[in-house]
GROMACS .gro file of C-alpha atoms in nm:
model
  372
    1MET     CA    1  -3.139  20.979   1.991
    2SER     CA    2  -3.244  21.155   1.671
    3SER     CA    3  -3.320  20.937   1.374
    4LYS     CA    4  -3.206  21.033   1.024
    5PRO     CA    5  -3.479  21.077   0.762
    6ALA     CA    6  -3.500  20.787   0.521
    7SER     CA    7  -3.323  20.861   0.195
    8LYS     CA    8  -3.504  20.812  -0.134
    9VAL     CA    9  -3.436  20.487  -0.312
   10VAL     CA   10  -3.259  20.566  -0.638
   11PRO     CA   11  -3.449  20.403  -0.926
   12PRO     CA   12  -3.267  20.208  -1.197
   13LEU     CA   13  -3.109  20.406  -1.482
   14LYS     CA   14  -3.206  20.734  -1.313
   15ASP     CA   15  -2.931  20.927  -1.493
   16GLU     CA   16  -2.940  20.723  -1.813
   17LEU     CA   17  -3.305  20.750  -1.919
   18ASP     CA   18  -3.535  21.026  -2.042
   19ILE     CA   19  -3.915  21.010  -2.044
   20VAL     CA   20  -4.057  21.171  -2.360
   21ILE     CA   21  -4.419  21.293  -2.360
   22PRO     CA   22  -4.597  21.457  -2.656
   23THR     CA   23  -4.892  21.671  -2.550
   24ILE     CA   24  -5.138  21.950  -2.628
   25ARG     CA   25  -5.278  21.975  -2.272
   26ASN     CA   26  -5.191  22.018  -1.905
   27LEU     CA   27  -5.001  21.719  -1.771
   28ASP     CA   28  -5.209  21.646  -1.461
   29PHE     CA   29  -5.183  21.275  -1.547
   30LEU     CA   30  -4.827  21.289  -1.409
   31GLU     CA   31  -4.964  21.298  -1.054
   32MET     CA   32  -5.063  20.933  -1.086
   33TRP     CA   33  -4.718  20.849  -1.219
   34ARG     CA   34  -4.532  21.055  -0.956
   35PRO     CA   35  -4.406  20.756  -0.751
   36PHE     CA   36  -4.248  20.608  -1.065
   37PHE     CA   37  -4.144  20.914  -1.269
   38GLU     CA   38  -4.051  21.188  -1.023
   39GLN     CA   39  -3.681  21.106  -1.005
   40TYR     CA   40  -3.638  21.085  -1.382
   41HIS     CA   41  -3.587  21.364  -1.634
   42LEU     CA   42  -3.882  21.443  -1.863
   43ILE     CA   43  -3.873  21.584  -2.215
   44ILE     CA   44  -4.213  21.732  -2.303
   45VAL     CA   45  -4.286  21.807  -2.667
   46GLN     CA   46  -4.577  22.050  -2.693
   47ASP     CA   47  -4.776  22.013  -3.012
   48GLY     CA   48  -5.015  22.271  -3.156
   49ASP     CA   49  -5.025  22.637  -3.054
   50PRO     CA   50  -4.683  22.730  -2.906
   51SER     CA   51  -4.831  23.029  -2.721
   52LYS     CA   52  -5.049  22.800  -2.507
   53LYS     CA   53  -4.922  22.750  -2.152
   54ILE     CA   54  -4.885  22.385  -2.052
   55HIS     CA   55  -4.909  22.315  -1.680
   56VAL     CA   56  -4.666  22.059  -1.540
   57PRO     CA   57  -4.714  21.953  -1.175
   58GLU     CA   58  -4.447  22.073  -0.932
   59GLY     CA   59  -4.159  21.847  -0.839
   60PHE     CA   60  -4.078  21.710  -1.183
   61ASP     CA   61  -3.748  21.773  -1.359
   62TYR     CA   62  -3.831  21.856  -1.718
   63GLU     CA   63  -3.754  22.041  -2.041
   64LEU     CA   64  -4.046  22.163  -2.252
   65TYR     CA   65  -4.016  22.228  -2.625
   66ASN     CA   66  -4.281  22.382  -2.851
   67ARG     CA   67  -4.286  22.442  -3.225
   68ASN     CA   68  -4.089  22.765  -3.194
   69ASP     CA   69  -3.813  22.574  -3.013
   70ILE     CA   70  -3.812  22.300  -3.277
   71ASN     CA   71  -3.774  22.560  -3.554
   72ARG     CA   72  -3.500  22.742  -3.362
   73ILE     CA   73  -3.297  22.429  -3.287
   74LEU     CA   74  -3.332  22.251  -3.620
   75GLY     CA   75  -3.368  22.544  -3.861
   76PRO     CA   76  -3.467  22.422  -4.211
   77LYS     CA   77  -3.443  22.061  -4.091
   78ALA     CA   78  -3.747  22.123  -3.868
   79SER     CA   79  -3.951  22.027  -4.174
   80CYS     CA   80  -3.897  21.660  -4.083
   81ILE     CA   81  -4.082  21.698  -3.750
   82SER     CA   82  -4.458  21.654  -3.779
   83PHE     CA   83  -4.704  21.920  -3.656
   84LYS     CA   84  -5.046  21.854  -3.499
   85ASP     CA   85  -4.968  21.487  -3.457
   86SER     CA   86  -4.813  21.279  -3.179
   87ALA     CA   87  -4.531  21.203  -3.423
   88CYS     CA   88  -4.375  21.523  -3.287
   89ARG     CA   89  -4.251  21.308  -2.997
   90CYS     CA   90  -3.948  21.203  -3.201
   91PHE     CA   91  -3.806  21.553  -3.152
   92GLY     CA   92  -3.761  21.448  -2.789
   93PHE     CA   93  -3.558  21.150  -2.907
   94LEU     CA   94  -3.337  21.389  -3.105
   95VAL     CA   95  -3.255  21.627  -2.820
   96SER     CA   96  -3.213  21.362  -2.550
   97LYS     CA   97  -2.858  21.293  -2.438
   98LYS     CA   98  -2.944  20.973  -2.252
   99LYS     CA   99  -2.888  20.610  -2.348
  100TYR     CA  100  -3.250  20.502  -2.296
  101ILE     CA  101  -3.590  20.650  -2.382
  102PHE     CA  102  -3.936  20.573  -2.245
  103THR     CA  103  -4.223  20.745  -2.425
  104ILE     CA  104  -4.582  20.754  -2.306
  105ASP     CA  105  -4.903  20.934  -2.408
  106ASP     CA  106  -5.081  21.175  -2.174
  107ASP     CA  107  -5.401  20.967  -2.165
  108CYS     CA  108  -5.220  20.664  -2.023
  109PHE     CA  109  -5.252  20.597  -1.652
  110VAL     CA  110  -5.105  20.348  -1.406
  111ALA     CA  111  -5.261  20.003  -1.452
  112LYS     CA  112  -5.307  19.733  -1.189
  113ASP     CA  113  -5.210  19.369  -1.215
  114PRO     CA  114  -5.460  19.091  -1.130
  115SER     CA  115  -5.361  19.110  -0.761
  116GLY     CA  116  -5.453  19.480  -0.749
  117GLU     CA  117  -5.094  19.604  -0.730
  118GLN     CA  118  -5.001  19.914  -0.928
  119ILE     CA  119  -4.775  19.831  -1.222
  120ASN     CA  120  -4.446  20.017  -1.245
  121ALA     CA  121  -4.439  20.016  -1.624
  122LEU     CA  122  -4.104  20.192  -1.643
  123ALA     CA  123  -3.931  19.935  -1.421
  124GLN     CA  124  -4.060  19.650  -1.640
  125HIS     CA  125  -3.942  19.826  -1.957
  126ILE     CA  126  -3.598  19.870  -1.800
  127HIS     CA  127  -3.586  19.499  -1.714
  128ASN     CA  128  -3.682  19.414  -2.072
  129LEU     CA  129  -3.409  19.637  -2.215
  130LEU     CA  130  -3.136  19.521  -1.979
  131THR     CA  131  -3.191  19.151  -2.046
  132PRO     CA  132  -3.122  18.983  -2.382
  133ALA     CA  133  -3.376  18.904  -2.651
  134THR     CA  134  -3.416  18.581  -2.848
  135PRO     CA  135  -3.497  18.683  -3.210
  136PHE     CA  136  -3.328  18.387  -3.381
  137PHE     CA  137  -3.501  18.092  -3.210
  138PHE     CA  138  -3.839  18.102  -3.035
  139ASN     CA  139  -3.855  17.993  -2.670
  140THR     CA  140  -4.196  17.838  -2.592
  141LEU     CA  141  -4.174  17.959  -2.230
  142TYR     CA  142  -4.149  18.312  -2.372
  143ASP     CA  143  -3.881  18.529  -2.207
  144PRO     CA  144  -3.623  18.287  -2.063
  145TYR     CA  145  -3.454  18.569  -1.869
  146ARG     CA  146  -3.754  18.633  -1.644
  147GLU     CA  147  -3.755  18.498  -1.291
  148GLY     CA  148  -3.905  18.149  -1.285
  149ALA     CA  149  -3.842  18.084  -1.656
  150ASP     CA  150  -3.559  17.937  -1.859
  151PHE     CA  151  -3.479  17.789  -2.198
  152VAL     CA  152  -3.683  17.483  -2.280
  153ARG     CA  153  -3.547  17.143  -2.384
  154GLY     CA  154  -3.427  17.159  -2.743
  155TYR     CA  155  -3.318  17.522  -2.734
  156PRO     CA  156  -2.965  17.541  -2.881
  157PHE     CA  157  -2.703  17.612  -2.615
  158SER     CA  158  -2.505  17.812  -2.869
  159MET     CA  159  -2.792  18.066  -2.890
  160ARG     CA  160  -2.869  18.105  -2.519
  161GLU     CA  161  -2.670  18.425  -2.477
  162GLY     CA  162  -2.937  18.592  -2.689
  163ALA     CA  163  -2.908  18.931  -2.859
  164PRO     CA  164  -2.907  19.288  -2.720
  165THR     CA  165  -3.261  19.420  -2.671
  166ALA     CA  166  -3.318  19.741  -2.867
  167VAL     CA  167  -3.693  19.790  -2.815
  168SER     CA  168  -3.945  19.712  -2.538
  169HIS     CA  169  -4.304  19.742  -2.662
  170GLY     CA  170  -4.569  19.756  -2.388
  171LEU     CA  171  -4.945  19.696  -2.406
  172TRP     CA  172  -5.264  19.851  -2.270
  173LEU     CA  173  -5.562  19.761  -2.056
  174ASN     CA  174  -5.906  19.920  -2.107
  175ILE     CA  175  -5.910  20.099  -2.448
  176PRO     CA  176  -5.738  19.881  -2.711
  177ASP     CA  177  -5.523  20.040  -2.980
  178TYR     CA  178  -5.766  19.970  -3.266
  179ASP     CA  179  -5.788  20.127  -3.609
  180ALA     CA  180  -6.098  20.331  -3.700
  181PRO     CA  181  -6.297  20.053  -3.877
  182THR     CA  182  -6.251  19.819  -3.579
  183GLN     CA  183  -6.343  20.100  -3.339
  184LEU     CA  184  -6.664  20.157  -3.534
  185VAL     CA  185  -6.778  19.795  -3.526
  186LYS     CA  186  -6.665  19.736  -3.164
  187PRO     CA  187  -6.732  20.068  -2.988
  188ARG     CA  188  -6.777  19.913  -2.643
  189GLU     CA  189  -6.494  19.662  -2.653
  190ARG     CA  190  -6.239  19.689  -2.372
  191ASN     CA  191  -5.924  19.490  -2.312
  192THR     CA  192  -5.952  19.327  -1.969
  193ARG     CA  193  -5.707  19.042  -2.034
  194TYR     CA  194  -5.380  19.068  -1.845
  195VAL     CA  195  -5.133  18.826  -2.004
  196ASP     CA  196  -4.825  18.785  -1.785
  197ALA     CA  197  -4.576  18.736  -2.067
  198VAL     CA  198  -4.290  18.899  -2.256
  199LEU     CA  199  -4.202  18.768  -2.601
  200THR     CA  200  -3.925  18.843  -2.846
  201ILE     CA  201  -4.067  18.911  -3.191
  202PRO     CA  202  -3.888  18.664  -3.422
  203LYS     CA  203  -3.645  18.782  -3.686
  204GLY     CA  204  -3.822  18.837  -4.017
  205THR     CA  205  -4.158  18.914  -3.853
  206LEU     CA  206  -4.307  19.264  -3.864
  207PHE     CA  207  -4.544  19.400  -3.597
  208PRO     CA  208  -4.772  19.701  -3.547
  209MET     CA  209  -4.577  19.918  -3.303
  210CYS     CA  210  -4.773  20.151  -3.075
  211GLY     CA  211  -4.591  20.458  -2.941
  212MET     CA  212  -4.804  20.518  -2.633
  213ASN     CA  213  -4.611  20.275  -2.405
  214LEU     CA  214  -4.269  20.222  -2.559
  215ALA     CA  215  -3.905  20.210  -2.448
  216PHE     CA  216  -3.587  20.169  -2.646
  217ASP     CA  217  -3.210  20.183  -2.630
  218ARG     CA  218  -3.137  20.516  -2.795
  219GLU     CA  219  -2.772  20.427  -2.862
  220LEU     CA  220  -2.862  20.098  -3.028
  221ILE     CA  221  -3.163  20.199  -3.241
  222GLY     CA  222  -3.255  20.564  -3.173
  223ALA     CA  223  -3.166  20.689  -3.520
  224ALA     CA  224  -3.435  20.461  -3.668
  225MET     CA  225  -3.707  20.587  -3.432
  226TYR     CA  226  -3.837  20.846  -3.674
  227PHE     CA  227  -4.216  20.875  -3.663
  228GLY     CA  228  -4.245  21.001  -4.019
  229LEU     CA  229  -4.441  21.288  -4.172
  230MET     CA  230  -4.793  21.292  -4.029
  231GLY     CA  231  -5.066  21.534  -3.932
  232ASP     CA  232  -5.085  21.893  -4.052
  233GLY     CA  233  -5.021  21.927  -4.427
  234GLN     CA  234  -4.986  21.551  -4.479
  235PRO     CA  235  -5.233  21.308  -4.640
  236ILE     CA  236  -5.208  21.059  -4.353
  237GLY     CA  237  -5.211  21.037  -3.975
  238ARG     CA  238  -5.202  20.773  -3.698
  239TYR     CA  239  -4.938  20.574  -3.885
  240ASP     CA  240  -4.642  20.750  -3.724
  241ASP     CA  241  -4.557  20.473  -3.478
  242MET     CA  242  -4.640  20.207  -3.737
  243TRP     CA  243  -4.385  20.354  -3.977
  244ALA     CA  244  -4.120  20.377  -3.706
  245GLY     CA  245  -4.193  20.018  -3.604
  246TRP     CA  246  -4.160  19.876  -3.954
  247CYS     CA  247  -3.835  20.063  -4.019
  248THR     CA  248  -3.697  19.972  -3.678
  249LYS     CA  249  -3.781  19.601  -3.712
  250VAL     CA  250  -3.614  19.570  -4.051
  251ILE     CA  251  -3.302  19.739  -3.914
  252THR     CA  252  -3.288  19.545  -3.585
  253ASP     CA  253  -3.317  19.223  -3.786
  254HIS     CA  254  -3.031  19.334  -4.012
  255LEU     CA  255  -2.808  19.433  -3.719
  256GLY     CA  256  -2.886  19.129  -3.501
  257LEU     CA  257  -3.081  19.314  -3.231
  258GLY     CA  258  -3.400  19.214  -3.052
  259VAL     CA  259  -3.750  19.359  -3.005
  260LYS     CA  260  -3.970  19.250  -2.712
  261THR     CA  261  -4.346  19.290  -2.668
  262GLY     CA  262  -4.590  19.215  -2.388
  263LEU     CA  263  -4.543  19.346  -2.034
  264PRO     CA  264  -4.572  19.614  -1.910
  265TYR     CA  265  -4.934  19.723  -1.926
  266ILE     CA  266  -5.062  20.077  -1.886
  267TRP     CA  267  -5.428  20.188  -1.848
  268HIS     CA  268  -5.537  20.358  -2.170
  269SER     CA  269  -5.808  20.590  -2.047
  270LYS     CA  270  -5.964  20.754  -2.349
  271ALA     CA  271  -6.092  20.632  -2.686
  272SER     CA  272  -6.030  20.875  -2.970
  273ASN     CA  273  -6.308  20.965  -3.214
  274PRO     CA  274  -6.334  20.684  -3.475
  275PHE     CA  275  -6.473  20.916  -3.744
  276VAL     CA  276  -6.184  21.159  -3.702
  277ASN     CA  277  -5.947  20.862  -3.697
  278LEU     CA  278  -6.094  20.722  -4.018
  279LYS     CA  279  -6.026  21.050  -4.194
  280LYS     CA  280  -5.662  21.034  -4.083
  281GLU     CA  281  -5.615  20.663  -4.148
  282TYR     CA  282  -5.801  20.583  -4.467
  283LYS     CA  283  -5.505  20.628  -4.702
  284GLY     CA  284  -5.281  20.435  -4.466
  285ILE     CA  285  -5.528  20.147  -4.453
  286TYR     CA  286  -5.520  20.137  -4.831
  287TRP     CA  287  -5.146  20.194  -4.871
  288GLN     CA  288  -5.038  19.944  -4.609
  289GLU     CA  289  -5.137  19.659  -4.840
  290ASP     CA  290  -4.833  19.767  -5.047
  291ILE     CA  291  -4.620  19.897  -4.759
  292ILE     CA  292  -4.618  19.569  -4.564
  293PRO     CA  293  -4.499  19.352  -4.858
  294PHE     CA  294  -4.233  19.617  -4.925
  295PHE     CA  295  -4.092  19.590  -4.573
  296GLN     CA  296  -4.122  19.211  -4.578
  297SER     CA  297  -3.906  19.199  -4.891
  298VAL     CA  298  -3.643  19.457  -4.790
  299VAL     CA  299  -3.287  19.322  -4.776
  300LEU     CA  300  -3.028  19.574  -4.659
  301SER     CA  301  -2.674  19.554  -4.792
  302LYS     CA  302  -2.373  19.429  -4.597
  303GLU     CA  303  -2.222  19.775  -4.636
  304SER     CA  304  -2.490  19.917  -4.404
  305LYS     CA  305  -2.336  19.851  -4.063
  306THR     CA  306  -2.476  20.137  -3.856
  307VAL     CA  307  -2.836  20.240  -3.791
  308GLN     CA  308  -2.780  20.562  -3.985
  309GLN     CA  309  -2.642  20.378  -4.287
  310CYS     CA  310  -2.932  20.132  -4.275
  311TYR     CA  311  -3.186  20.414  -4.251
  312VAL     CA  312  -3.044  20.610  -4.543
  313GLU     CA  313  -3.038  20.294  -4.754
  314LEU     CA  314  -3.398  20.226  -4.652
  315SER     CA  315  -3.497  20.580  -4.754
  316LYS     CA  316  -3.362  20.513  -5.104
  317LEU     CA  317  -3.569  20.194  -5.126
  318VAL     CA  318  -3.878  20.383  -5.006
  319ARG     CA  319  -3.826  20.636  -5.285
  320GLU     CA  320  -3.772  20.365  -5.547
  321LYS     CA  321  -4.041  20.114  -5.446
  322LEU     CA  322  -4.312  20.322  -5.272
  323GLY     CA  323  -4.265  20.651  -5.460
  324PRO     CA  324  -4.470  20.528  -5.760
  325ILE     CA  325  -4.769  20.467  -5.528
  326ASP     CA  326  -4.801  20.831  -5.424
  327PRO     CA  327  -4.580  21.146  -5.423
  328TYR     CA  328  -4.614  21.146  -5.043
  329PHE     CA  329  -4.354  20.868  -5.024
  330LEU     CA  330  -4.102  21.077  -5.217
  331LYS     CA  331  -4.151  21.351  -4.960
  332LEU     CA  332  -4.123  21.096  -4.679
  333ALA     CA  333  -3.800  20.953  -4.823
  334ASP     CA  334  -3.650  21.304  -4.824
  335ALA     CA  335  -3.764  21.358  -4.466
  336MET     CA  336  -3.599  21.032  -4.359
  337VAL     CA  337  -3.265  21.161  -4.488
  338THR     CA  338  -3.321  21.500  -4.321
  339TRP     CA  339  -3.395  21.320  -3.994
  340ILE     CA  340  -3.061  21.136  -4.008
  341GLU     CA  341  -2.878  21.461  -4.088
  342ALA     CA  342  -3.045  21.627  -3.787
  343TRP     CA  343  -2.965  21.324  -3.569
  344ASP     CA  344  -2.597  21.331  -3.663
  345GLU     CA  345  -2.571  21.710  -3.621
  346LEU     CA  346  -2.719  21.709  -3.271
  347LYS     CA  347  -2.512  21.405  -3.176
  348SER     CA  348  -2.195  21.584  -3.290
  349ALA     CA  349  -2.294  21.899  -3.101
  350ALA     CA  350  -2.358  21.699  -2.783
  351ALA     CA  351  -2.020  21.525  -2.816
  352ALA     CA  352  -1.842  21.856  -2.875
  353ALA     CA  353  -1.995  22.030  -2.571
  354PRO     CA  354  -1.795  21.840  -2.303
  355ALA     CA  355  -1.475  21.885  -2.506
  356ALA     CA  356  -1.536  22.260  -2.525
  357ALA     CA  357  -1.607  22.273  -2.151
  358ASP     CA  358  -1.284  22.084  -2.080
  359ALA     CA  359  -1.091  22.327  -2.303
  360ASP     CA  360  -1.238  22.626  -2.119
  361ALA     CA  361  -1.153  22.469  -1.785
  362ALA     CA  362  -0.795  22.405  -1.901
  363LYS     CA  363  -0.761  22.770  -2.011
  364LYS     CA  364  -0.883  22.889  -1.670
  365ASP     CA  365  -0.639  22.657  -1.492
  366ALA     CA  366  -0.353  22.783  -1.709
  367SER     CA  367  -0.452  23.142  -1.646
  368SER     CA  368  -0.467  23.095  -1.269
  369THR     CA  369  -0.129  22.916  -1.274
  370LYS     CA  370   0.031  23.213  -1.457
  371LYS     CA  371  -0.112  23.456  -1.202
  372LYS     CA  372   0.047  23.257  -0.921
   0.00000   0.00000   0.00000
């Protein structure tokens, strides 16, 4: 009796999630992630020289975009996408047609938990996104929706349904995500602590978002995931994910959505040069002493009911309140509006494509019926 070959187990959200990777190098790191990523669709955003050939291991389903593609697709609006900076990843968020996004850096490898088991970071992110968050009342047992946990005594029953989770922010073992001054004074420090916890960041609390191990619900919050103007031609770098995180948190708070942080961990393999980082960061380190109070004080109007409306309103506040600090913020405020215009245009085009296909199919059916 012949036995049938075992069929592949279909991973969760296989057809509803894109993995976005910004890169300037060959993506050999994907071999380590193959068991977890191979059945998903990848969007690779190539930064730097568009004539350089990027090698992607065989067996992966992917689209690859370089700067020429970005210019062709967005036209004049391509000015809002950063060059020579990992902020270019947000172009992948724009062109995705999926509900969920997981984005990871190419120097991040599969980590192991304390038992030695490989961590499926993507599966944990999916669990975080598909279970509610608790932004309005803190649960001292952390995520009450995890197996083996629940709401503690004193947690209001009226709030136990939670809020939709918009963002899942993962962490890193080995190389911590430090700024340049901290890197310089702690060059040998490594993160070896595995904390088995997921927390919802409370409403009204900002956090430093890192883009190297991040997932989000694109339909709920994608339009706010703009990583700003960084890198080539800009006075600042390495604040792309910070900017997106501050904007996103203000908007999720306004719209009643949740942001989780904690698990999953990835293994961050490579420390970047602290002297190069300091050159990129120094204005951001100075400016953030004004930027943080700005975001802490932002109150969006009741008229802003969608992410796009919130983001455009926020851009006006950036121009008004941060513009006097430096002309860069005037440029950034303009880019925020351009980003929303590009987001809406591509969203409209994606929605129109199936309708056009249905119309063509109907014409063909009508034509064949006439011939009969």
